[in-house]
């Protein structure tokens, strides 16, 4: 019988900038391995979670190197088009024995369910048809995690007077549309596709907005402790510890007090800052968060901001005896 050598140092990683949550698109994958035998093609099968979609995917580059440490600066080599069948893809590529290869696959669709990725790879002695046999292979390799998804919707933005404002004035403006340069309150609904445990953390940020405090509620229950403010590249974010577990599928209300800057990209009528909403593990740090659930920063509704007009009244005729 034929003994098929095992591929060396096989890895499949999700590249930075990719969608990470279940159902996300597009994602970019990087497959790398070392060969023992000569081959004319390779095949990638993602066994779990079910539902990876390579239909729109493209093989964008193949690098070859004689040294595993030099694969990041390897030589570009020729390759054929990516052929896809659901969660399986393959391409004709001349692979030399005892060399190292790195393949970049773009525009991949992630499965609708979260979970740890398990995959298998084969190199093949032919580029298609029934004559294909395995040159090298490896099965059931564990890779990256497809995250649970956080779905945000129903954004409302109203004025929120500063603490200490005149009570009557506060009552009058608290339900009015928010204005640039002033404090506001944002309310939106959140649905998570996975459970979250007590002491995990809720992270909320939005481009160019400066968050102050937040509350997460379901019916009359409060789910987060006092939140801490984090300085970001653009604006300020909030991080709060969960006081009790979150249940997948329930619709929670997130309320955030924030400061709108004097100006926003897109102006009053076109401002659409992207919101990032995530669940972090309890031991996460800001520099290296262990994310379990995310919306990938894809929620970017139009902000309902009021336009401010200046009005001046001047009498056309002044009575002769007026003061």
Short mmCIF file of C-alpha atoms in Angstrom, two decimals:
data_model
loop_
_atom_site.label_atom_id
_atom_site.label_comp_id
_atom_site.label_asym_id
_atom_site.label_seq_id
_atom_site.Cartn_x
_atom_site.Cartn_y
_atom_site.Cartn_z
CA UNK A 1 0.00 0.00 0.00
CA UNK A 2 0.97 3.61 -0.43
CA UNK A 3 2.21 5.52 2.61
CA UNK A 4 1.14 9.15 2.35
CA UNK A 5 3.50 11.54 4.18
CA UNK A 6 2.07 14.02 6.66
CA UNK A 7 2.32 17.70 5.71
CA UNK A 8 4.60 19.77 7.93
CA UNK A 9 3.58 22.68 10.21
CA UNK A 10 0.13 23.10 8.67
CA UNK A 11 -1.70 26.27 9.69
CA UNK A 12 -4.89 28.09 8.70
CA UNK A 13 -5.29 31.62 10.07
CA UNK A 14 -7.80 34.43 9.67
CA UNK A 15 -6.02 37.53 8.36
CA UNK A 16 -6.37 40.94 10.08
CA UNK A 17 -9.20 43.07 8.71
CA UNK A 18 -11.41 40.03 8.06
CA UNK A 19 -14.92 39.57 9.35
CA UNK A 20 -14.71 37.34 12.46
CA UNK A 21 -18.33 36.75 13.48
CA UNK A 22 -20.53 33.91 12.28
CA UNK A 23 -22.14 34.72 8.93
CA UNK A 24 -19.53 37.38 8.14
CA UNK A 25 -18.30 38.28 4.66
CA UNK A 26 -15.66 38.86 3.41
CA UNK A 27 -12.95 36.99 5.26
CA UNK A 28 -9.38 36.32 4.13
CA UNK A 29 -7.62 33.06 5.05
CA UNK A 30 -3.94 32.17 4.97
CA UNK A 31 -3.02 28.50 4.56
CA UNK A 32 0.59 27.39 5.03
CA UNK A 33 2.40 24.05 5.11
CA UNK A 34 5.62 22.26 4.24
CA UNK A 35 5.74 19.40 1.70
CA UNK A 36 7.58 16.08 1.51
CA UNK A 37 6.58 15.10 -2.03
CA UNK A 38 6.14 16.71 -5.44
CA UNK A 39 2.52 17.54 -6.32
CA UNK A 40 0.49 19.37 -8.97
CA UNK A 41 -2.43 20.63 -6.87
CA UNK A 42 -3.73 21.04 -3.32
CA UNK A 43 -7.11 20.81 -1.63
CA UNK A 44 -8.47 22.42 1.54
CA UNK A 45 -11.51 20.96 3.34
CA UNK A 46 -13.03 22.80 6.30
CA UNK A 47 -14.83 20.13 8.29
CA UNK A 48 -16.21 22.23 11.15
CA UNK A 49 -18.12 24.49 11.68
CA UNK A 50 -20.33 23.51 8.73
CA UNK A 51 -21.15 26.27 6.28
CA UNK A 52 -17.92 27.88 5.07
CA UNK A 53 -18.52 29.27 1.58
CA UNK A 54 -15.74 29.48 -1.04
CA UNK A 55 -18.16 30.25 -3.91
CA UNK A 56 -16.92 33.84 -4.33
CA UNK A 57 -13.40 33.20 -3.05
CA UNK A 58 -10.19 33.96 -4.94
CA UNK A 59 -6.67 32.62 -4.58
CA UNK A 60 -4.78 35.91 -4.51
CA UNK A 61 -1.18 34.79 -3.92
CA UNK A 62 1.10 31.77 -3.44
CA UNK A 63 4.57 32.11 -1.91
CA UNK A 64 7.29 29.44 -1.99
CA UNK A 65 10.36 29.20 0.25
CA UNK A 66 13.06 26.63 1.04
CA UNK A 67 12.94 27.72 4.69
CA UNK A 68 9.86 27.85 6.91
CA UNK A 69 11.18 31.02 8.56
CA UNK A 70 11.47 32.74 5.17
CA UNK A 71 7.97 31.99 3.92
CA UNK A 72 6.82 35.55 4.66
CA UNK A 73 9.36 36.78 2.09
CA UNK A 74 9.08 33.80 -0.23
CA UNK A 75 8.97 33.84 -4.02
CA UNK A 76 5.66 34.29 -5.85
CA UNK A 77 4.88 31.29 -8.04
CA UNK A 78 2.23 30.58 -10.66
CA UNK A 79 -1.05 28.92 -9.76
CA UNK A 80 -4.37 28.05 -11.32
CA UNK A 81 -7.83 29.43 -10.49
CA UNK A 82 -9.47 28.46 -7.23
CA UNK A 83 -12.11 25.77 -7.72
CA UNK A 84 -14.76 25.73 -4.99
CA UNK A 85 -17.42 23.31 -3.83
CA UNK A 86 -19.07 24.61 -0.66
CA UNK A 87 -16.55 24.36 2.17
CA UNK A 88 -13.90 22.73 -0.07
CA UNK A 89 -11.52 24.51 -2.43
CA UNK A 90 -8.55 23.45 -4.55
CA UNK A 91 -6.17 24.88 -7.12
CA UNK A 92 -3.53 23.67 -9.53
CA UNK A 93 -0.11 24.65 -8.19
CA UNK A 94 3.22 22.94 -8.88
CA UNK A 95 4.57 22.05 -5.44
CA UNK A 96 8.17 20.93 -5.03
CA UNK A 97 9.30 18.38 -2.41
CA UNK A 98 10.64 19.66 0.92
CA UNK A 99 9.55 23.25 0.31
CA UNK A 100 7.30 25.63 2.24
CA UNK A 101 4.18 27.30 0.83
CA UNK A 102 1.77 30.04 1.87
CA UNK A 103 -1.60 30.53 0.13
CA UNK A 104 -3.82 33.61 0.58
CA UNK A 105 -7.53 33.08 -0.09
CA UNK A 106 -9.80 36.15 -0.10
CA UNK A 107 -13.58 36.77 -0.18
CA UNK A 108 -14.47 33.73 1.91
CA UNK A 109 -17.89 33.53 3.56
CA UNK A 110 -17.90 32.46 7.22
CA UNK A 111 -20.44 29.89 8.47
CA UNK A 112 -23.66 30.93 10.19
CA UNK A 113 -22.64 29.23 13.45
CA UNK A 114 -19.70 29.94 15.73
CA UNK A 115 -17.06 27.42 16.72
CA UNK A 116 -13.45 26.27 16.49
CA UNK A 117 -12.36 25.65 12.88
CA UNK A 118 -11.18 22.12 12.05
CA UNK A 119 -9.70 21.48 8.60
CA UNK A 120 -7.83 18.96 6.43
CA UNK A 121 -5.34 19.51 3.57
CA UNK A 122 -4.11 17.28 0.76
CA UNK A 123 -1.55 17.80 -1.95
CA UNK A 124 -2.46 15.94 -5.14
CA UNK A 125 -0.57 14.23 -7.95
CA UNK A 126 -2.97 15.56 -10.59
CA UNK A 127 -4.82 18.85 -11.06
CA UNK A 128 -8.32 17.42 -11.48
CA UNK A 129 -10.48 14.43 -12.34
CA UNK A 130 -10.46 10.85 -11.10
CA UNK A 131 -6.67 10.49 -11.43
CA UNK A 132 -6.04 12.61 -8.34
CA UNK A 133 -4.24 10.80 -5.52
CA UNK A 134 -2.79 12.23 -2.34
CA UNK A 135 0.92 13.05 -2.33
CA UNK A 136 0.96 14.45 1.24
CA UNK A 137 -1.94 15.09 3.59
CA UNK A 138 -3.00 16.05 7.11
CA UNK A 139 -6.43 15.70 8.75
CA UNK A 140 -8.45 17.36 11.53
CA UNK A 141 -6.17 20.28 12.31
CA UNK A 142 -7.54 22.84 14.79
CA UNK A 143 -7.39 26.49 13.70
CA UNK A 144 -8.99 29.84 14.58
CA UNK A 145 -12.34 30.52 16.26
CA UNK A 146 -15.42 31.81 14.39
CA UNK A 147 -16.98 34.19 16.93
CA UNK A 148 -20.57 34.59 18.04
CA UNK A 149 -22.34 37.60 16.56
CA UNK A 150 -23.78 40.70 18.25
CA UNK A 151 -26.68 42.21 16.28
CA UNK A 152 -27.50 45.88 16.95
CA UNK A 153 -30.63 47.71 15.75
CA UNK A 154 -33.23 50.41 16.51
CA UNK A 155 -30.88 53.32 17.28
CA UNK A 156 -32.52 56.34 18.92
CA UNK A 157 -30.57 59.50 19.78
CA UNK A 158 -31.97 62.21 22.02
CA UNK A 159 -30.65 65.18 23.95
CA UNK A 160 -29.34 64.41 27.47
CA UNK A 161 -28.73 67.58 29.53
CA UNK A 162 -25.61 67.74 31.67
CA UNK A 163 -26.03 66.91 35.36
CA UNK A 164 -26.78 70.16 37.17
CA UNK A 165 -28.82 71.69 34.36
CA UNK A 166 -31.98 73.51 35.43
CA UNK A 167 -34.63 70.85 36.12
CA UNK A 168 -37.29 72.51 33.99
CA UNK A 169 -34.91 72.96 31.08
CA UNK A 170 -33.79 69.33 31.39
CA UNK A 171 -37.36 68.04 31.23
CA UNK A 172 -38.06 70.17 28.17
CA UNK A 173 -35.05 69.04 26.10
CA UNK A 174 -34.47 65.46 27.27
CA UNK A 175 -36.60 63.98 24.47
CA UNK A 176 -35.58 66.47 21.77
CA UNK A 177 -33.22 65.51 18.92
CA UNK A 178 -29.53 65.66 19.81
CA UNK A 179 -27.29 68.45 18.54
CA UNK A 180 -23.60 68.50 17.64
CA UNK A 181 -21.33 69.70 20.45
CA UNK A 182 -23.78 68.63 23.16
CA UNK A 183 -24.41 65.63 25.40
CA UNK A 184 -26.81 62.99 24.10
CA UNK A 185 -28.26 59.59 24.96
CA UNK A 186 -28.22 56.73 22.47
CA UNK A 187 -30.56 53.75 22.88
CA UNK A 188 -30.34 50.61 20.76
CA UNK A 189 -31.30 46.95 20.95
CA UNK A 190 -28.73 44.14 21.16
CA UNK A 191 -29.19 40.44 20.41
CA UNK A 192 -26.29 38.02 20.95
CA UNK A 193 -26.09 34.66 19.15
CA UNK A 194 -24.15 33.09 22.04
CA UNK A 195 -24.43 33.15 25.82
CA UNK A 196 -22.06 35.27 27.92
CA UNK A 197 -21.00 34.51 31.47
CA UNK A 198 -20.95 36.65 34.58
CA UNK A 199 -17.73 38.72 34.86
CA UNK A 200 -17.19 38.77 31.12
CA UNK A 201 -17.03 42.30 29.74
CA UNK A 202 -19.11 44.37 27.33
CA UNK A 203 -17.08 46.64 25.05
CA UNK A 204 -18.80 49.47 23.13
CA UNK A 205 -17.18 52.04 20.84
CA UNK A 206 -18.15 54.23 17.89
CA UNK A 207 -16.02 56.34 15.57
CA UNK A 208 -15.62 60.00 16.63
CA UNK A 209 -18.04 59.70 19.58
CA UNK A 210 -17.01 60.24 23.19
CA UNK A 211 -18.83 57.79 25.47
CA UNK A 212 -19.40 58.61 29.16
CA UNK A 213 -21.59 55.94 30.77
CA UNK A 214 -23.70 52.98 29.66
CA UNK A 215 -26.38 50.63 30.95
CA UNK A 216 -27.46 47.24 29.61
CA UNK A 217 -30.94 46.11 30.65
CA UNK A 218 -33.55 43.43 30.01
CA UNK A 219 -36.98 44.23 31.38
CA UNK A 220 -36.13 45.62 34.85
CA UNK A 221 -32.77 43.88 35.32
CA UNK A 222 -29.41 45.63 35.02
CA UNK A 223 -26.62 43.55 33.49
CA UNK A 224 -23.43 45.61 33.80
CA UNK A 225 -21.56 47.33 36.58
CA UNK A 226 -20.11 50.81 36.37
CA UNK A 227 -18.24 51.14 33.09
CA UNK A 228 -14.71 52.46 32.58
CA UNK A 229 -13.75 54.83 29.77
CA UNK A 230 -11.05 53.87 27.30
CA UNK A 231 -9.21 56.32 25.05
CA UNK A 232 -9.28 55.18 21.43
CA UNK A 233 -7.70 56.46 18.22
CA UNK A 234 -10.95 58.29 17.46
CA UNK A 235 -13.23 59.05 20.41
CA UNK A 236 -13.67 57.16 23.69
CA UNK A 237 -15.04 53.66 24.34
CA UNK A 238 -16.64 51.98 27.37
CA UNK A 239 -15.91 48.65 29.06
CA UNK A 240 -18.27 47.21 31.67
CA UNK A 241 -18.30 43.94 33.64
CA UNK A 242 -21.36 41.71 33.39
CA UNK A 243 -23.21 41.31 36.69
CA UNK A 244 -25.10 38.23 35.47
CA UNK A 245 -25.07 35.96 32.40
CA UNK A 246 -26.49 37.01 29.04
CA UNK A 247 -28.76 34.63 27.16
CA UNK A 248 -28.51 34.10 23.42
CA UNK A 249 -31.53 35.31 21.47
CA UNK A 250 -32.91 37.77 24.05
CA UNK A 251 -33.25 41.43 23.03
CA UNK A 252 -31.40 43.69 25.47
CA UNK A 253 -31.48 47.49 25.56
CA UNK A 254 -28.19 49.37 25.56
CA UNK A 255 -28.30 52.98 26.74
CA UNK A 256 -25.18 55.13 26.29
CA UNK A 257 -24.61 58.72 27.42
CA UNK A 258 -22.15 60.35 25.04
CA UNK A 259 -20.74 63.67 23.93
CA UNK A 260 -21.25 64.58 20.29
CA UNK A 261 -18.27 66.49 18.85
CA UNK A 262 -18.82 69.92 17.22
CA UNK A 263 -18.26 68.28 13.82
CA UNK A 264 -18.70 64.78 12.40
CA UNK A 265 -17.66 63.28 9.05
CA UNK A 266 -20.76 63.53 6.85
CA UNK A 267 -22.11 66.53 8.75
CA UNK A 268 -25.52 66.76 10.37
CA UNK A 269 -27.42 64.95 7.62
CA UNK A 270 -24.91 62.25 6.70
CA UNK A 271 -23.07 61.15 9.87
CA UNK A 272 -22.86 57.34 10.06
CA UNK A 273 -20.20 56.40 12.64
CA UNK A 274 -19.56 52.65 12.86
CA UNK A 275 -20.35 51.03 16.22
CA UNK A 276 -18.21 48.17 17.54
CA UNK A 277 -19.93 45.97 20.12
CA UNK A 278 -18.12 42.99 21.64
CA UNK A 279 -18.06 40.55 24.56
CA UNK A 280 -14.58 40.01 26.05
CA UNK A 281 -13.39 37.28 28.37
CA UNK A 282 -12.98 38.36 32.00
CA UNK A 283 -9.18 38.21 31.86
CA UNK A 284 -8.88 40.37 28.74
CA UNK A 285 -6.67 43.42 28.49
CA UNK A 286 -7.31 46.44 26.29
CA UNK A 287 -4.12 45.76 24.32
CA UNK A 288 -4.99 42.07 23.76
CA UNK A 289 -8.71 41.43 24.23
CA UNK A 290 -9.96 37.83 24.13
CA UNK A 291 -13.12 38.42 22.08
CA UNK A 292 -15.91 35.82 22.08
CA UNK A 293 -18.70 37.80 20.39
CA UNK A 294 -18.58 40.78 17.99
CA UNK A 295 -20.49 42.75 15.38
CA UNK A 296 -17.21 43.40 13.47
CA UNK A 297 -17.95 47.14 13.54
CA UNK A 298 -20.60 46.77 10.83
CA UNK A 299 -23.44 48.68 12.55
CA UNK A 300 -23.35 52.20 11.09
CA UNK A 301 -26.83 53.77 11.16
CA UNK A 302 -27.42 57.39 10.28
CA UNK A 303 -27.36 59.56 13.41
CA UNK A 304 -30.60 61.55 13.88
CA UNK A 305 -28.95 64.90 14.67
CA UNK A 306 -30.89 68.17 14.79
CA UNK A 307 -29.84 71.17 12.72
CA UNK A 308 -29.29 74.36 14.74
CA UNK A 309 -30.51 77.63 13.23
CA UNK A 310 -29.66 81.11 14.49
CA UNK A 311 -32.63 83.52 14.42
CA UNK A 312 -32.49 87.29 14.76
CA UNK A 313 -35.61 89.51 14.94
CA UNK A 314 -35.42 93.18 14.00
CA UNK A 315 -38.55 95.44 13.91
CA UNK A 316 -39.19 97.08 10.56
CA UNK A 317 -40.78 100.14 12.12
CA UNK A 318 -40.07 101.57 15.57
CA UNK A 319 -42.73 103.69 17.28
CA UNK A 320 -41.61 107.26 17.83
CA UNK A 321 -42.37 107.11 21.57
CA UNK A 322 -40.69 103.73 22.14
CA UNK A 323 -37.60 103.35 24.29
#
